[in-house]
Amino acid sequence: MKILVIGGGPAGATAARLLAKKFDVTLIQDKNWDKPCGGGTKTKIFDEMDIPKNLIKHKLSYVYMCYKKEKIKIDLKGENLSIVLRKEFDKTLRDLAVKNGAKLYYGKFKKFEDKKALIEINKEKLLFDYDILIGADGVNSTVRKVLNLPPVPKTITHYARIDKKTDTCKFYFDEELGGKYYAWEFPHVNKTHIGSVDKNSFNNFCKYLNVNVKAKGYFIPTWEEGIIIKKDNIFFVGDAAGQVMPMSFEGIYYAVHSAEILANSIIYNLDYEKEWNKRFYKQFKFMKLIERINQTKLKNLMIKLHKLKKMRNFSVSLWLGKKFKKD
Ligand SMILES: Cc1cc2nc3c(=O)[nH]c(=O)nc-3n(C[C@H](O)[C@H](O)[C@H](O)COP(=O)(O)OP(=O)(O)OC[C@H]3O[C@@H](n4cnc5c(N)ncnc54)[C@H](O)[C@@H]3O)c2cc1C
């Protein structure tokens, strides 16, 4: 069986890597680009998915939650948050797919023609046939567009890299800095990656940090129930399926694991949507509720509750998906 994967980010590269063990897999990646991203992901993903640990640039055991004058330290119960450089991380995942037998082409999916996928490689237009096609081409998925499917719900974010060393991740929940969601600072070797939602909040955030930098706007999915993730022999995964955790906006972990669910569904002939719902639906739905609360006046209460150790432990166990003994 021929499987064509469009997009070699964490979702597409992982799907290609797992499926190449069984099928004839071709992976198409636009270019070796550096995805704008905080690069923060759960450390457990490296063991769970056998990803080389030398990709980890920082291992963090605590983060800060900031609101008004409060700065609450959240103990992550071990070095449970890792930071990767996306260019290196994504390329390594693609290399692992190639190692398992996937054919990798740097080119761009344009449209369908005669039930084949038209890919532009070095200005040459080539037709690729397939039995199954996987759309892992990110939040602005061209595969979705050319199939006339509704786009994934998304919000704009503004992002920049600044010349500053930071020790850990900080999340700012003040409306003027983080708008409807939050603003953030993530350490990245000798730099710090910063982001917020709308341009106004980003500019306020820059003033707050006392930096002068131009932001670029990028979209991030805002997951909602009912996003179409399958149409006939075409499947969507990762950002192209909207699979980003509400509230935390964590996408890497869920892109990789959703790709694993998709690969297993193809290998064992299971219903992808059902399998995904079994694993993640409840968690996504619950976090959507928390996200909505964060957008109301109850935000104040939610932050205050995090002054309580019990609440902090609850949030961390929710995030990591495991329970901790009382300490
Ligand atoms: C500013 C910002 C900060 C973020 N920070 C974090 C964070 O700290 N932690 C976290 O977990 N998540 C974060 N995310 C979310 C995370 O980046 C995504 O959820 C994740 O990258 C999804 O992986 P993916 O493989 O589905 O999509 P992508 O990473 O977007 O990969 C899609 C790939 O498809 C390729 N492609 C696109 N169109 C075509 C085409 N037509 N033909 C061929 N190839 C194509 C692209 O080049 C890209 O490599 C952040 C997002 C943004 C915007």
PDB file of C-alpha atoms in Angstrom, residues 21-314:
ATOM      1  CA  LYS A  21       7.936  -0.042   8.881  1.00  0.00           C
ATOM      2  CA  LYS A  22       4.936  -1.640   7.114  1.00  0.00           C
ATOM      3  CA  PHE A  23       4.122   0.309   3.953  1.00  0.00           C
ATOM      4  CA  ASP A  24       5.589   2.167   0.988  1.00  0.00           C
ATOM      5  CA  VAL A  25       5.721   5.703   2.441  1.00  0.00           C
ATOM      6  CA  THR A  26       6.625   9.004   0.762  1.00  0.00           C
ATOM      7  CA  LEU A  27       7.046  12.129   2.872  1.00  0.00           C
ATOM      8  CA  ILE A  28       6.799  15.584   1.293  1.00  0.00           C
ATOM      9  CA  GLN A  29       8.183  18.539   3.239  1.00  0.00           C
ATOM     10  CA  ASP A  30       7.979  22.088   1.960  1.00  0.00           C
ATOM     11  CA  LYS A  31      11.452  23.222   3.070  1.00  0.00           C
ATOM     12  CA  ASN A  32      13.810  22.780   5.979  1.00  0.00           C
ATOM     13  CA  TRP A  33      12.195  25.651   7.832  1.00  0.00           C
ATOM     14  CA  ASP A  34      12.377  26.773  11.415  1.00  0.00           C
ATOM     15  CA  LYS A  35       8.818  26.616  12.745  1.00  0.00           C
ATOM     16  CA  PRO A  36       8.093  29.563  15.049  1.00  0.00           C
ATOM     17  CA  CYS A  37       7.547  27.792  18.347  1.00  0.00           C
ATOM     18  CA  GLY A  38       8.410  27.893  22.043  1.00  0.00           C
ATOM     19  CA  GLY A  39       9.752  24.370  21.580  1.00  0.00           C
ATOM     20  CA  GLY A  40       8.483  23.286  24.998  1.00  0.00           C
ATOM     21  CA  THR A  41       7.344  19.694  25.309  1.00  0.00           C
ATOM     22  CA  LYS A  42       6.845  17.058  27.991  1.00  0.00           C
ATOM     23  CA  THR A  43      10.158  15.289  28.661  1.00  0.00           C
ATOM     24  CA  LYS A  44       8.395  11.933  28.680  1.00  0.00           C
ATOM     25  CA  ILE A  45       7.854  12.165  24.899  1.00  0.00           C
ATOM     26  CA  PHE A  46      11.524  11.235  24.347  1.00  0.00           C
ATOM     27  CA  ASP A  47      11.116   7.835  26.043  1.00  0.00           C
ATOM     28  CA  GLU A  48       7.572   7.273  24.865  1.00  0.00           C
ATOM     29  CA  MET A  49       8.485   7.795  21.200  1.00  0.00           C
ATOM     30  CA  ASP A  50      12.159   6.808  21.271  1.00  0.00           C
ATOM     31  CA  ILE A  51      13.347  10.275  20.207  1.00  0.00           C
ATOM     32  CA  PRO A  52      17.079  11.040  20.721  1.00  0.00           C
ATOM     33  CA  LYS A  53      17.559  12.940  23.974  1.00  0.00           C
ATOM     34  CA  ASN A  54      20.432  14.992  22.592  1.00  0.00           C
ATOM     35  CA  LEU A  55      17.709  17.195  21.047  1.00  0.00           C
ATOM     36  CA  ILE A  56      16.900  18.526  24.512  1.00  0.00           C
ATOM     37  CA  LYS A  57      18.430  21.993  24.984  1.00  0.00           C
ATOM     38  CA  HIS A  58      16.954  22.745  28.427  1.00  0.00           C
ATOM     39  CA  LYS A  59      15.349  20.500  31.009  1.00  0.00           C
ATOM     40  CA  LEU A  60      13.108  22.434  33.365  1.00  0.00           C
ATOM     41  CA  SER A  61      11.854  21.420  36.787  1.00  0.00           C
ATOM     42  CA  TYR A  62       9.800  24.561  37.503  1.00  0.00           C
ATOM     43  CA  VAL A  63       8.017  27.379  35.667  1.00  0.00           C
ATOM     44  CA  TYR A  64       6.459  30.666  36.762  1.00  0.00           C
ATOM     45  CA  MET A  65       2.857  31.762  36.504  1.00  0.00           C
ATOM     46  CA  CYS A  66       2.659  35.580  36.623  1.00  0.00           C
ATOM     47  CA  TYR A  67      -0.416  37.762  37.164  1.00  0.00           C
ATOM     48  CA  LYS A  68      -0.478  41.370  38.355  1.00  0.00           C
ATOM     49  CA  LYS A  69       2.156  41.471  41.050  1.00  0.00           C
ATOM     50  CA  GLU A  70       2.001  37.745  41.773  1.00  0.00           C
ATOM     51  CA  LYS A  71       4.756  35.394  40.607  1.00  0.00           C
ATOM     52  CA  ILE A  72       3.900  31.824  41.517  1.00  0.00           C
ATOM     53  CA  LYS A  73       6.559  29.129  41.174  1.00  0.00           C
ATOM     54  CA  ILE A  74       5.132  25.871  39.845  1.00  0.00           C
ATOM     55  CA  ASP A  75       7.190  22.827  40.776  1.00  0.00           C
ATOM     56  CA  LEU A  76       7.013  20.377  37.864  1.00  0.00           C
ATOM     57  CA  LYS A  77       7.889  17.385  40.082  1.00  0.00           C
ATOM     58  CA  GLY A  78      11.111  16.639  38.236  1.00  0.00           C
ATOM     59  CA  GLU A  79      12.637  17.806  34.959  1.00  0.00           C
ATOM     60  CA  ASN A  80       9.371  17.194  33.196  1.00  0.00           C
ATOM     61  CA  LEU A  81       9.497  20.031  30.654  1.00  0.00           C
ATOM     62  CA  SER A  82      12.069  20.046  27.848  1.00  0.00           C
ATOM     63  CA  ILE A  83      12.923  22.674  25.280  1.00  0.00           C
ATOM     64  CA  VAL A  84      13.938  21.728  21.736  1.00  0.00           C
ATOM     65  CA  LEU A  85      15.048  23.767  18.744  1.00  0.00           C
ATOM     66  CA  ARG A  86      12.366  23.073  16.185  1.00  0.00           C
ATOM     67  CA  LYS A  87      14.553  23.126  13.083  1.00  0.00           C
ATOM     68  CA  GLU A  88      16.782  20.418  14.547  1.00  0.00           C
ATOM     69  CA  PHE A  89      13.921  18.498  16.190  1.00  0.00           C
ATOM     70  CA  ASP A  90      11.782  18.293  13.024  1.00  0.00           C
ATOM     71  CA  LYS A  91      14.744  17.364  10.825  1.00  0.00           C
ATOM     72  CA  THR A  92      15.735  14.562  13.201  1.00  0.00           C
ATOM     73  CA  LEU A  93      12.183  13.183  13.142  1.00  0.00           C
ATOM     74  CA  ARG A  94      12.269  13.217   9.324  1.00  0.00           C
ATOM     75  CA  ASP A  95      15.666  11.483   9.357  1.00  0.00           C
ATOM     76  CA  LEU A  96      14.170   8.774  11.590  1.00  0.00           C
ATOM     77  CA  ALA A  97      11.361   8.300   9.058  1.00  0.00           C
ATOM     78  CA  VAL A  98      13.944   7.908   6.277  1.00  0.00           C
ATOM     79  CA  LYS A  99      15.876   5.415   8.432  1.00  0.00           C
ATOM     80  CA  ASN A 100      12.704   3.313   8.603  1.00  0.00           C
ATOM     81  CA  GLY A 101      12.408   3.361   4.808  1.00  0.00           C
ATOM     82  CA  ALA A 102      10.313   6.463   4.015  1.00  0.00           C
ATOM     83  CA  LYS A 103      11.247   8.384   0.858  1.00  0.00           C
ATOM     84  CA  LEU A 104      11.660  12.087   1.633  1.00  0.00           C
ATOM     85  CA  TYR A 105      11.261  14.863  -0.943  1.00  0.00           C
ATOM     86  CA  TYR A 106      11.614  18.578  -0.290  1.00  0.00           C
ATOM     87  CA  GLY A 107       8.722  19.959  -2.322  1.00  0.00           C
ATOM     88  CA  LYS A 108       5.300  21.510  -2.048  1.00  0.00           C
ATOM     89  CA  PHE A 109       1.875  19.930  -2.356  1.00  0.00           C
ATOM     90  CA  LYS A 110      -0.225  22.100  -4.708  1.00  0.00           C
ATOM     91  CA  LYS A 111      -3.449  20.277  -5.607  1.00  0.00           C
ATOM     92  CA  PHE A 112      -5.033  17.027  -6.720  1.00  0.00           C
ATOM     93  CA  GLU A 113      -5.039  16.055 -10.400  1.00  0.00           C
ATOM     94  CA  ASP A 114      -6.493  12.815 -11.773  1.00  0.00           C
ATOM     95  CA  LYS A 115      -6.716  11.393  -8.220  1.00  0.00           C
ATOM     96  CA  LYS A 116      -3.010  12.030  -7.767  1.00  0.00           C
ATOM     97  CA  ALA A 117      -1.199  14.654  -5.716  1.00  0.00           C
ATOM     98  CA  LEU A 118       0.608  17.346  -7.649  1.00  0.00           C
ATOM     99  CA  ILE A 119       3.893  18.187  -5.953  1.00  0.00           C
ATOM    100  CA  GLU A 120       6.248  20.967  -7.023  1.00  0.00           C
ATOM    101  CA  ILE A 121       9.884  19.993  -6.554  1.00  0.00           C
ATOM    102  CA  ASN A 122      12.522  22.480  -7.740  1.00  0.00           C
ATOM    103  CA  LYS A 123       9.962  24.184 -10.004  1.00  0.00           C
ATOM    104  CA  GLU A 124       9.136  20.813 -11.591  1.00  0.00           C
ATOM    105  CA  LYS A 125       5.552  19.564 -11.234  1.00  0.00           C
ATOM    106  CA  LEU A 126       5.290  15.856 -10.463  1.00  0.00           C
ATOM    107  CA  LEU A 127       2.241  13.640  -9.881  1.00  0.00           C
ATOM    108  CA  PHE A 128       2.377  11.212  -6.946  1.00  0.00           C
ATOM    109  CA  ASP A 129      -0.186   8.442  -6.611  1.00  0.00           C
ATOM    110  CA  TYR A 130      -1.285   7.028  -3.303  1.00  0.00           C
ATOM    111  CA  ASP A 131      -3.750   4.672  -1.622  1.00  0.00           C
ATOM    112  CA  ILE A 132      -3.827   6.796   1.525  1.00  0.00           C
ATOM    113  CA  LEU A 133      -2.871  10.466   1.856  1.00  0.00           C
ATOM    114  CA  ILE A 134      -2.066  12.101   5.184  1.00  0.00           C
ATOM    115  CA  GLY A 135      -2.500  15.862   5.487  1.00  0.00           C
ATOM    116  CA  ALA A 136       0.037  16.900   8.131  1.00  0.00           C
ATOM    117  CA  ASP A 137       0.645  20.288   6.548  1.00  0.00           C
ATOM    118  CA  GLY A 138      -0.038  22.471   9.540  1.00  0.00           C
ATOM    119  CA  VAL A 139      -2.628  24.982  10.622  1.00  0.00           C
ATOM    120  CA  ASN A 140      -3.095  26.516   7.134  1.00  0.00           C
ATOM    121  CA  SER A 141      -3.372  23.072   5.508  1.00  0.00           C
ATOM    122  CA  THR A 142      -3.446  23.285   1.693  1.00  0.00           C
ATOM    123  CA  VAL A 143      -4.810  19.727   1.591  1.00  0.00           C
ATOM    124  CA  ARG A 144      -7.879  20.883   3.556  1.00  0.00           C
ATOM    125  CA  LYS A 145      -8.203  23.957   1.317  1.00  0.00           C
ATOM    126  CA  VAL A 146      -8.161  22.108  -1.991  1.00  0.00           C
ATOM    127  CA  LEU A 147     -10.688  19.597  -0.643  1.00  0.00           C
ATOM    128  CA  ASN A 148     -12.953  22.540   0.316  1.00  0.00           C
ATOM    129  CA  LEU A 149     -13.050  21.395   3.934  1.00  0.00           C
ATOM    130  CA  PRO A 150     -13.657  23.992   6.637  1.00  0.00           C
ATOM    131  CA  PRO A 151     -10.322  25.351   7.901  1.00  0.00           C
ATOM    132  CA  VAL A 152      -9.255  24.447  11.436  1.00  0.00           C
ATOM    133  CA  PRO A 153     -10.331  27.077  13.992  1.00  0.00           C
ATOM    134  CA  LYS A 154      -7.316  29.182  14.873  1.00  0.00           C
ATOM    135  CA  THR A 155      -6.079  32.309  16.581  1.00  0.00           C
ATOM    136  CA  ILE A 156      -3.245  34.656  15.673  1.00  0.00           C
ATOM    137  CA  THR A 157      -0.143  34.705  17.858  1.00  0.00           C
ATOM    138  CA  HIS A 158       2.809  37.096  17.738  1.00  0.00           C
ATOM    139  CA  TYR A 159       6.281  35.731  18.239  1.00  0.00           C
ATOM    140  CA  ALA A 160       9.911  36.896  18.351  1.00  0.00           C
ATOM    141  CA  ARG A 161      13.365  35.854  19.531  1.00  0.00           C
ATOM    142  CA  ILE A 162      15.301  38.183  21.789  1.00  0.00           C
ATOM    143  CA  ASP A 163      18.957  38.303  22.851  1.00  0.00           C
ATOM    144  CA  LYS A 164      18.480  37.482  26.470  1.00  0.00           C
ATOM    145  CA  LYS A 165      19.207  34.430  28.586  1.00  0.00           C
ATOM    146  CA  THR A 166      16.288  33.130  30.657  1.00  0.00           C
ATOM    147  CA  ASP A 167      16.393  30.413  33.274  1.00  0.00           C
ATOM    148  CA  THR A 168      12.920  28.975  32.768  1.00  0.00           C
ATOM    149  CA  CYS A 169       9.478  29.441  31.204  1.00  0.00           C
ATOM    150  CA  LYS A 170       7.262  32.249  32.428  1.00  0.00           C
ATOM    151  CA  PHE A 171       3.570  32.638  31.632  1.00  0.00           C
ATOM    152  CA  TYR A 172       1.859  36.032  32.028  1.00  0.00           C
ATOM    153  CA  PHE A 173      -1.906  36.028  32.449  1.00  0.00           C
ATOM    154  CA  ASP A 174      -2.559  39.813  32.647  1.00  0.00           C
ATOM    155  CA  GLU A 175      -5.025  40.802  29.881  1.00  0.00           C
ATOM    156  CA  GLU A 176      -2.889  43.723  28.721  1.00  0.00           C
ATOM    157  CA  LEU A 177       0.086  41.365  28.156  1.00  0.00           C
ATOM    158  CA  GLY A 178      -1.590  38.113  27.141  1.00  0.00           C
ATOM    159  CA  GLY A 179      -4.973  39.146  25.725  1.00  0.00           C
ATOM    160  CA  LYS A 180      -7.545  36.341  25.827  1.00  0.00           C
ATOM    161  CA  TYR A 181      -4.866  33.737  26.544  1.00  0.00           C
ATOM    162  CA  TYR A 182      -1.393  34.482  27.953  1.00  0.00           C
ATOM    163  CA  ALA A 183       2.035  35.871  27.064  1.00  0.00           C
ATOM    164  CA  TRP A 184       5.128  33.734  27.470  1.00  0.00           C
ATOM    165  CA  GLU A 185       8.933  33.659  27.695  1.00  0.00           C
ATOM    166  CA  PHE A 186      10.799  30.417  26.926  1.00  0.00           C
ATOM    167  CA  PRO A 187      14.580  29.881  27.255  1.00  0.00           C
ATOM    168  CA  HIS A 188      16.357  28.943  24.013  1.00  0.00           C
ATOM    169  CA  VAL A 189      20.101  28.443  24.540  1.00  0.00           C
ATOM    170  CA  ASN A 190      21.477  32.037  24.302  1.00  0.00           C
ATOM    171  CA  LYS A 191      18.146  33.534  23.295  1.00  0.00           C
ATOM    172  CA  THR A 192      14.652  33.790  24.675  1.00  0.00           C
ATOM    173  CA  HIS A 193      11.567  33.130  22.586  1.00  0.00           C
ATOM    174  CA  ILE A 194       8.640  35.358  23.479  1.00  0.00           C
ATOM    175  CA  GLY A 195       5.040  35.428  22.351  1.00  0.00           C
ATOM    176  CA  SER A 196       1.582  36.717  22.935  1.00  0.00           C
ATOM    177  CA  VAL A 197      -1.669  36.750  20.986  1.00  0.00           C
ATOM    178  CA  ASP A 198      -2.741  39.988  19.263  1.00  0.00           C
ATOM    179  CA  LYS A 199      -0.257  42.677  18.225  1.00  0.00           C
ATOM    180  CA  ASN A 200      -1.359  45.123  20.884  1.00  0.00           C
ATOM    181  CA  SER A 201      -0.755  42.659  23.732  1.00  0.00           C
ATOM    182  CA  PHE A 202       2.592  41.715  22.165  1.00  0.00           C
ATOM    183  CA  ASN A 203       3.666  45.375  22.072  1.00  0.00           C
ATOM    184  CA  ASN A 204       2.642  45.793  25.717  1.00  0.00           C
ATOM    185  CA  PHE A 205       4.587  42.655  26.563  1.00  0.00           C
ATOM    186  CA  CYS A 206       7.715  44.043  24.835  1.00  0.00           C
ATOM    187  CA  LYS A 207       7.391  47.258  26.841  1.00  0.00           C
ATOM    188  CA  TYR A 208       7.007  45.207  30.020  1.00  0.00           C
ATOM    189  CA  LEU A 209      10.171  43.219  29.180  1.00  0.00           C
ATOM    190  CA  ASN A 210      11.909  46.400  28.088  1.00  0.00           C
ATOM    191  CA  VAL A 211      12.805  45.062  24.639  1.00  0.00           C
ATOM    192  CA  ASN A 212      12.345  46.531  21.212  1.00  0.00           C
ATOM    193  CA  VAL A 213      11.670  43.816  18.690  1.00  0.00           C
ATOM    194  CA  LYS A 214       9.443  43.262  15.664  1.00  0.00           C
ATOM    195  CA  ALA A 215       6.978  40.432  15.978  1.00  0.00           C
ATOM    196  CA  LYS A 216       5.792  38.101  13.258  1.00  0.00           C
ATOM    197  CA  GLY A 217       2.249  36.794  13.339  1.00  0.00           C
ATOM    198  CA  TYR A 218       1.540  33.061  13.123  1.00  0.00           C
ATOM    199  CA  PHE A 219      -1.627  31.061  13.570  1.00  0.00           C
ATOM    200  CA  ILE A 220      -2.174  28.339  16.130  1.00  0.00           C
ATOM    201  CA  PRO A 221      -5.210  26.008  16.182  1.00  0.00           C
ATOM    202  CA  THR A 222      -7.895  26.504  18.812  1.00  0.00           C
ATOM    203  CA  TRP A 223      -9.298  22.997  19.143  1.00  0.00           C
ATOM    204  CA  GLU A 224     -13.050  22.547  19.079  1.00  0.00           C
ATOM    205  CA  GLU A 225     -15.259  19.506  18.980  1.00  0.00           C
ATOM    206  CA  GLY A 226     -16.204  18.274  15.516  1.00  0.00           C
ATOM    207  CA  ILE A 227     -13.169  19.238  13.394  1.00  0.00           C
ATOM    208  CA  ILE A 228     -13.135  16.963  10.319  1.00  0.00           C
ATOM    209  CA  ILE A 229     -10.048  14.714  10.548  1.00  0.00           C
ATOM    210  CA  LYS A 230     -10.880  12.195   7.806  1.00  0.00           C
ATOM    211  CA  LYS A 231     -12.380  12.277   4.334  1.00  0.00           C
ATOM    212  CA  ASP A 232     -12.442   9.024   2.359  1.00  0.00           C
ATOM    213  CA  ASN A 233      -8.807   7.874   2.062  1.00  0.00           C
ATOM    214  CA  ILE A 234      -7.409  11.203   3.317  1.00  0.00           C
ATOM    215  CA  PHE A 235      -6.542  11.703   7.002  1.00  0.00           C
ATOM    216  CA  PHE A 236      -5.497  14.828   8.883  1.00  0.00           C
ATOM    217  CA  VAL A 237      -3.181  14.953  11.861  1.00  0.00           C
ATOM    218  CA  GLY A 238      -1.481  17.509  14.115  1.00  0.00           C
ATOM    219  CA  ASP A 239      -2.215  21.200  13.489  1.00  0.00           C
ATOM    220  CA  ALA A 240      -3.945  20.273  10.201  1.00  0.00           C
ATOM    221  CA  ALA A 241      -6.485  18.449  12.402  1.00  0.00           C
ATOM    222  CA  GLY A 242      -6.555  21.166  15.093  1.00  0.00           C
ATOM    223  CA  GLN A 243      -4.981  18.790  17.647  1.00  0.00           C
ATOM    224  CA  VAL A 244      -3.446  21.433  19.934  1.00  0.00           C
ATOM    225  CA  MET A 245      -4.312  21.281  23.643  1.00  0.00           C
ATOM    226  CA  PRO A 246      -6.661  24.141  24.590  1.00  0.00           C
ATOM    227  CA  MET A 247      -5.368  26.586  27.217  1.00  0.00           C
ATOM    228  CA  SER A 248      -1.758  25.336  27.255  1.00  0.00           C
ATOM    229  CA  PHE A 249      -1.405  25.536  23.420  1.00  0.00           C
ATOM    230  CA  GLU A 250       0.842  22.522  23.577  1.00  0.00           C
ATOM    231  CA  GLY A 251       1.007  21.084  20.076  1.00  0.00           C
ATOM    232  CA  ILE A 252       4.223  19.065  19.718  1.00  0.00           C
ATOM    233  CA  TYR A 253       3.276  16.290  22.152  1.00  0.00           C
ATOM    234  CA  TYR A 254      -0.222  15.939  20.714  1.00  0.00           C
ATOM    235  CA  ALA A 255       0.943  16.109  17.083  1.00  0.00           C
ATOM    236  CA  VAL A 256       3.387  13.243  17.702  1.00  0.00           C
ATOM    237  CA  HIS A 257       0.927  11.108  19.677  1.00  0.00           C
ATOM    238  CA  SER A 258      -1.969  11.796  17.320  1.00  0.00           C
ATOM    239  CA  ALA A 259       0.303  10.625  14.492  1.00  0.00           C
ATOM    240  CA  GLU A 260       0.969   7.460  16.481  1.00  0.00           C
ATOM    241  CA  ILE A 261      -2.798   6.916  16.873  1.00  0.00           C
ATOM    242  CA  LEU A 262      -3.287   7.490  13.138  1.00  0.00           C
ATOM    243  CA  ALA A 263      -0.445   5.107  12.201  1.00  0.00           C
ATOM    244  CA  ASN A 264      -1.863   2.366  14.458  1.00  0.00           C
ATOM    245  CA  SER A 265      -5.351   2.953  13.061  1.00  0.00           C
ATOM    246  CA  ILE A 266      -4.034   2.423   9.520  1.00  0.00           C
ATOM    247  CA  ILE A 267      -1.872  -0.579  10.470  1.00  0.00           C
ATOM    248  CA  TYR A 268      -4.580  -2.350  12.506  1.00  0.00           C
ATOM    249  CA  ASN A 269      -7.550  -1.109  10.477  1.00  0.00           C
ATOM    250  CA  LEU A 270      -9.116   0.830  13.356  1.00  0.00           C
ATOM    251  CA  ASP A 271     -11.365   3.885  13.330  1.00  0.00           C
ATOM    252  CA  TYR A 272      -8.909   6.830  13.686  1.00  0.00           C
ATOM    253  CA  GLU A 273     -11.490   9.259  15.014  1.00  0.00           C
ATOM    254  CA  LYS A 274     -12.724   6.793  17.646  1.00  0.00           C
ATOM    255  CA  GLU A 275      -9.173   5.927  18.716  1.00  0.00           C
ATOM    256  CA  TRP A 276      -8.239   9.611  19.002  1.00  0.00           C
ATOM    257  CA  ASN A 277     -11.361  10.354  21.041  1.00  0.00           C
ATOM    258  CA  LYS A 278     -10.644   7.389  23.342  1.00  0.00           C
ATOM    259  CA  ARG A 279      -7.186   8.744  24.117  1.00  0.00           C
ATOM    260  CA  PHE A 280      -7.590  12.541  24.136  1.00  0.00           C
ATOM    261  CA  TYR A 281     -11.213  13.723  23.885  1.00  0.00           C
ATOM    262  CA  LYS A 282     -11.942  14.059  27.626  1.00  0.00           C
ATOM    263  CA  GLN A 283      -8.645  15.846  28.310  1.00  0.00           C
ATOM    264  CA  PHE A 284      -9.155  18.301  25.430  1.00  0.00           C
ATOM    265  CA  LYS A 285     -12.767  18.955  26.457  1.00  0.00           C
ATOM    266  CA  PHE A 286     -11.760  19.603  30.083  1.00  0.00           C
ATOM    267  CA  MET A 287      -8.955  21.965  29.060  1.00  0.00           C
ATOM    268  CA  LYS A 288     -11.362  23.815  26.759  1.00  0.00           C
ATOM    269  CA  LEU A 289     -13.512  24.455  29.821  1.00  0.00           C
ATOM    270  CA  ILE A 290     -10.489  25.749  31.769  1.00  0.00           C
ATOM    271  CA  GLU A 291      -9.599  27.967  28.783  1.00  0.00           C
ATOM    272  CA  ARG A 292     -13.110  29.453  28.823  1.00  0.00           C
ATOM    273  CA  ILE A 293     -12.902  30.094  32.592  1.00  0.00           C
ATOM    274  CA  ASN A 294      -9.574  31.834  32.009  1.00  0.00           C
ATOM    275  CA  GLN A 295     -11.408  34.211  29.665  1.00  0.00           C
ATOM    276  CA  THR A 296     -13.893  35.287  32.359  1.00  0.00           C
ATOM    277  CA  LYS A 297     -13.605  37.207  35.610  1.00  0.00           C
ATOM    278  CA  LEU A 298     -12.939  33.865  37.309  1.00  0.00           C
ATOM    279  CA  LYS A 299      -9.370  34.114  35.959  1.00  0.00           C
ATOM    280  CA  ASN A 300      -8.453  36.047  39.096  1.00  0.00           C
ATOM    281  CA  LEU A 301      -9.717  33.209  41.286  1.00  0.00           C
ATOM    282  CA  MET A 302      -7.965  30.571  39.186  1.00  0.00           C
ATOM    283  CA  ILE A 303      -4.603  32.300  39.609  1.00  0.00           C
ATOM    284  CA  LYS A 304      -5.198  32.849  43.331  1.00  0.00           C
ATOM    285  CA  LEU A 305      -5.974  29.165  43.771  1.00  0.00           C
ATOM    286  CA  HIS A 306      -2.514  28.394  42.381  1.00  0.00           C
ATOM    287  CA  LYS A 307      -1.035  29.906  45.530  1.00  0.00           C
ATOM    288  CA  LEU A 308      -2.237  26.691  47.172  1.00  0.00           C
ATOM    289  CA  LYS A 309       0.188  23.812  46.856  1.00  0.00           C
ATOM    290  CA  LYS A 310      -2.700  21.362  46.366  1.00  0.00           C
ATOM    291  CA  MET A 311      -3.921  23.317  43.344  1.00  0.00           C
ATOM    292  CA  ARG A 312      -0.426  23.548  41.861  1.00  0.00           C
ATOM    293  CA  ASN A 313       0.026  19.794  42.287  1.00  0.00           C
ATOM    294  CA  PHE A 314      -3.374  19.187  40.705  1.00  0.00           C
TER     295      PHE A 314
END
